[in-house]
């Protein structure tokens, strides 16, 4: 029988994905490829071969790094799909490349870095101009990234 201490290593990360049949996945949906949360950009299904299953060829872009991943799996098999949450925050301040963000409930958080690349430049430029901006944060599998910015309508 297993030692009681084994259960201490289990975390809530188990609920960061859920299984879905490969044939039920769709383009622009999400899937785990090589243990990374990806957005499906291409999908093709091969015909059933003489040994059984039709195969699904998936091409996905990592939602955090932009890296491309590919996989082939039988259409009847399950693939892990990440639980992807998207939330808008009001940008309050930028301090030492960390954003101070406020959600709809008025709670603030200061643990998210300004992303690198165009989105990060856009955030800092708009903030420096004094614009009131909203930052869209994508969260999946314990990772978070600001992926979009828009000027807030409320002043």
PDB file of C-alpha atoms in Angstrom, residues 24-142:
ATOM      1  CA  UNK A  24     -13.827  17.020 -30.927  1.00  0.00           C
ATOM      2  CA  UNK A  25     -11.010  19.598 -30.908  1.00  0.00           C
ATOM      3  CA  UNK A  26     -11.457  22.616 -33.193  1.00  0.00           C
ATOM      4  CA  UNK A  27      -9.271  25.209 -34.896  1.00  0.00           C
ATOM      5  CA  UNK A  28      -8.782  28.306 -32.670  1.00  0.00           C
ATOM      6  CA  UNK A  29      -9.461  26.120 -29.631  1.00  0.00           C
ATOM      7  CA  UNK A  30      -6.817  25.149 -27.084  1.00  0.00           C
ATOM      8  CA  UNK A  31      -4.901  21.921 -26.504  1.00  0.00           C
ATOM      9  CA  UNK A  32      -1.814  20.750 -24.625  1.00  0.00           C
ATOM     10  CA  UNK A  33       1.014  19.948 -27.062  1.00  0.00           C
ATOM     11  CA  UNK A  34       4.330  18.743 -25.590  1.00  0.00           C
ATOM     12  CA  UNK A  35       2.986  19.750 -22.134  1.00  0.00           C
ATOM     13  CA  UNK A  36       2.467  23.382 -23.243  1.00  0.00           C
ATOM     14  CA  UNK A  37      -0.899  25.192 -23.561  1.00  0.00           C
ATOM     15  CA  UNK A  38      -1.369  25.945 -27.266  1.00  0.00           C
ATOM     16  CA  UNK A  39      -3.935  27.547 -29.544  1.00  0.00           C
ATOM     17  CA  UNK A  40      -4.790  25.255 -32.458  1.00  0.00           C
ATOM     18  CA  UNK A  41      -3.915  26.988 -35.739  1.00  0.00           C
ATOM     19  CA  UNK A  42      -4.106  24.019 -38.094  1.00  0.00           C
ATOM     20  CA  UNK A  43      -5.884  20.705 -37.979  1.00  0.00           C
ATOM     21  CA  UNK A  44      -6.226  17.896 -40.495  1.00  0.00           C
ATOM     22  CA  UNK A  45      -7.645  14.394 -40.246  1.00  0.00           C
ATOM     23  CA  UNK A  46      -6.276  11.451 -42.226  1.00  0.00           C
ATOM     24  CA  UNK A  47      -8.522   8.668 -43.465  1.00  0.00           C
ATOM     25  CA  UNK A  48      -8.889   5.503 -41.456  1.00  0.00           C
ATOM     26  CA  UNK A  49      -6.048   3.180 -42.383  1.00  0.00           C
ATOM     27  CA  UNK A  50      -6.205  -0.581 -42.744  1.00  0.00           C
ATOM     28  CA  UNK A  51      -5.141  -0.876 -39.088  1.00  0.00           C
ATOM     29  CA  UNK A  52      -7.909   1.184 -37.597  1.00  0.00           C
ATOM     30  CA  UNK A  53      -7.908   4.751 -36.387  1.00  0.00           C
ATOM     31  CA  UNK A  54      -8.126   7.971 -38.327  1.00  0.00           C
ATOM     32  CA  UNK A  55      -5.308  10.250 -37.226  1.00  0.00           C
ATOM     33  CA  UNK A  56      -5.589  13.936 -36.389  1.00  0.00           C
ATOM     34  CA  UNK A  57      -2.598  16.164 -37.164  1.00  0.00           C
ATOM     35  CA  UNK A  58      -2.543  19.213 -34.874  1.00  0.00           C
ATOM     36  CA  UNK A  59      -0.425  22.349 -35.184  1.00  0.00           C
ATOM     37  CA  UNK A  60      -0.540  24.757 -32.257  1.00  0.00           C
ATOM     38  CA  UNK A  61       1.140  27.957 -31.140  1.00  0.00           C
ATOM     39  CA  UNK A  62       2.145  28.176 -27.454  1.00  0.00           C
ATOM     40  CA  UNK A  63      -0.101  30.880 -25.956  1.00  0.00           C
ATOM     41  CA  UNK A  64       2.735  32.190 -23.764  1.00  0.00           C
ATOM     42  CA  UNK A  65       5.901  31.823 -25.858  1.00  0.00           C
ATOM     43  CA  UNK A  66       4.563  31.868 -29.430  1.00  0.00           C
ATOM     44  CA  UNK A  67       6.513  28.676 -30.195  1.00  0.00           C
ATOM     45  CA  UNK A  68       5.003  26.262 -32.728  1.00  0.00           C
ATOM     46  CA  UNK A  69       4.259  22.650 -31.747  1.00  0.00           C
ATOM     47  CA  UNK A  70       2.881  19.715 -33.746  1.00  0.00           C
ATOM     48  CA  UNK A  71       1.374  16.385 -32.766  1.00  0.00           C
ATOM     49  CA  UNK A  72      -0.466  13.474 -34.359  1.00  0.00           C
ATOM     50  CA  UNK A  73      -2.958  11.427 -32.386  1.00  0.00           C
ATOM     51  CA  UNK A  74      -5.697   8.887 -33.138  1.00  0.00           C
ATOM     52  CA  UNK A  75      -9.051  10.668 -33.428  1.00  0.00           C
ATOM     53  CA  UNK A  76     -10.627   8.468 -30.741  1.00  0.00           C
ATOM     54  CA  UNK A  77      -7.950   9.211 -28.122  1.00  0.00           C
ATOM     55  CA  UNK A  78      -8.257  11.899 -25.479  1.00  0.00           C
ATOM     56  CA  UNK A  79      -5.990  14.957 -25.424  1.00  0.00           C
ATOM     57  CA  UNK A  80      -5.568  17.340 -22.507  1.00  0.00           C
ATOM     58  CA  UNK A  81      -7.179  20.733 -22.992  1.00  0.00           C
ATOM     59  CA  UNK A  82      -5.942  23.573 -20.761  1.00  0.00           C
ATOM     60  CA  UNK A  83      -8.412  25.643 -18.753  1.00  0.00           C
ATOM     61  CA  UNK A  84      -7.655  29.078 -20.177  1.00  0.00           C
ATOM     62  CA  UNK A  85      -8.964  32.121 -18.319  1.00  0.00           C
ATOM     63  CA  UNK A  86      -8.939  35.619 -19.721  1.00  0.00           C
ATOM     64  CA  UNK A  87      -9.428  38.624 -17.450  1.00  0.00           C
ATOM     65  CA  UNK A  88      -9.277  42.386 -17.922  1.00  0.00           C
ATOM     66  CA  UNK A  89      -7.539  44.557 -15.351  1.00  0.00           C
ATOM     67  CA  UNK A  90      -7.255  48.324 -14.981  1.00  0.00           C
ATOM     68  CA  UNK A  91      -3.583  49.368 -15.089  1.00  0.00           C
ATOM     69  CA  UNK A  92      -2.856  51.453 -11.992  1.00  0.00           C
ATOM     70  CA  UNK A  93       0.937  51.788 -12.065  1.00  0.00           C
ATOM     71  CA  UNK A  94       4.160  50.362 -13.470  1.00  0.00           C
ATOM     72  CA  UNK A  95       6.972  49.979 -10.963  1.00  0.00           C
ATOM     73  CA  UNK A  96      10.328  48.406 -11.891  1.00  0.00           C
ATOM     74  CA  UNK A  97       8.714  46.621 -14.913  1.00  0.00           C
ATOM     75  CA  UNK A  98       5.964  45.125 -12.719  1.00  0.00           C
ATOM     76  CA  UNK A  99       2.375  46.195 -13.399  1.00  0.00           C
ATOM     77  CA  UNK A 100       0.019  47.172 -10.639  1.00  0.00           C
ATOM     78  CA  UNK A 101      -3.365  45.881 -11.806  1.00  0.00           C
ATOM     79  CA  UNK A 102      -6.858  46.285 -10.377  1.00  0.00           C
ATOM     80  CA  UNK A 103      -9.743  43.922 -11.116  1.00  0.00           C
ATOM     81  CA  UNK A 104     -13.469  44.725 -11.240  1.00  0.00           C
ATOM     82  CA  UNK A 105     -13.807  44.091  -7.507  1.00  0.00           C
ATOM     83  CA  UNK A 106     -11.175  46.707  -6.645  1.00  0.00           C
ATOM     84  CA  UNK A 107      -8.541  44.142  -5.631  1.00  0.00           C
ATOM     85  CA  UNK A 108      -5.017  44.942  -6.778  1.00  0.00           C
ATOM     86  CA  UNK A 109      -2.068  42.742  -7.663  1.00  0.00           C
ATOM     87  CA  UNK A 110       1.539  43.700  -8.348  1.00  0.00           C
ATOM     88  CA  UNK A 111       3.029  40.352  -9.358  1.00  0.00           C
ATOM     89  CA  UNK A 112       2.814  40.510 -13.153  1.00  0.00           C
ATOM     90  CA  UNK A 113       5.699  41.771 -15.271  1.00  0.00           C
ATOM     91  CA  UNK A 114       5.203  43.981 -18.306  1.00  0.00           C
ATOM     92  CA  UNK A 115       5.503  41.482 -21.180  1.00  0.00           C
ATOM     93  CA  UNK A 116       8.324  41.702 -23.693  1.00  0.00           C
ATOM     94  CA  UNK A 117       7.631  42.601 -27.317  1.00  0.00           C
ATOM     95  CA  UNK A 118       4.990  44.810 -28.907  1.00  0.00           C
ATOM     96  CA  UNK A 119       2.316  44.372 -26.214  1.00  0.00           C
ATOM     97  CA  UNK A 120       4.761  45.441 -23.505  1.00  0.00           C
ATOM     98  CA  UNK A 121       5.891  48.474 -25.507  1.00  0.00           C
ATOM     99  CA  UNK A 122       2.262  49.411 -26.159  1.00  0.00           C
ATOM    100  CA  UNK A 123       1.426  49.148 -22.434  1.00  0.00           C
ATOM    101  CA  UNK A 124       4.369  51.340 -21.355  1.00  0.00           C
ATOM    102  CA  UNK A 125       3.800  53.908 -24.126  1.00  0.00           C
ATOM    103  CA  UNK A 126       0.101  54.320 -23.323  1.00  0.00           C
ATOM    104  CA  UNK A 127       0.820  54.425 -19.584  1.00  0.00           C
ATOM    105  CA  UNK A 128       3.515  57.096 -20.063  1.00  0.00           C
ATOM    106  CA  UNK A 129       1.023  59.170 -22.097  1.00  0.00           C
ATOM    107  CA  UNK A 130      -1.338  59.077 -19.118  1.00  0.00           C
ATOM    108  CA  UNK A 131      -4.010  56.995 -20.865  1.00  0.00           C
ATOM    109  CA  UNK A 132      -6.461  55.042 -18.732  1.00  0.00           C
ATOM    110  CA  UNK A 133      -5.892  51.491 -20.003  1.00  0.00           C
ATOM    111  CA  UNK A 134      -7.178  47.980 -19.544  1.00  0.00           C
ATOM    112  CA  UNK A 135      -4.782  45.028 -19.776  1.00  0.00           C
ATOM    113  CA  UNK A 136      -6.062  41.592 -20.807  1.00  0.00           C
ATOM    114  CA  UNK A 137      -4.326  38.780 -18.919  1.00  0.00           C
ATOM    115  CA  UNK A 138      -4.376  35.171 -20.085  1.00  0.00           C
ATOM    116  CA  UNK A 139      -3.959  32.470 -17.433  1.00  0.00           C
ATOM    117  CA  UNK A 140      -3.441  28.741 -18.000  1.00  0.00           C
ATOM    118  CA  UNK A 141      -1.496  25.937 -16.281  1.00  0.00           C
ATOM    119  CA  UNK A 142      -0.128  28.220 -13.570  1.00  0.00           C
TER     120      UNK A 142
END
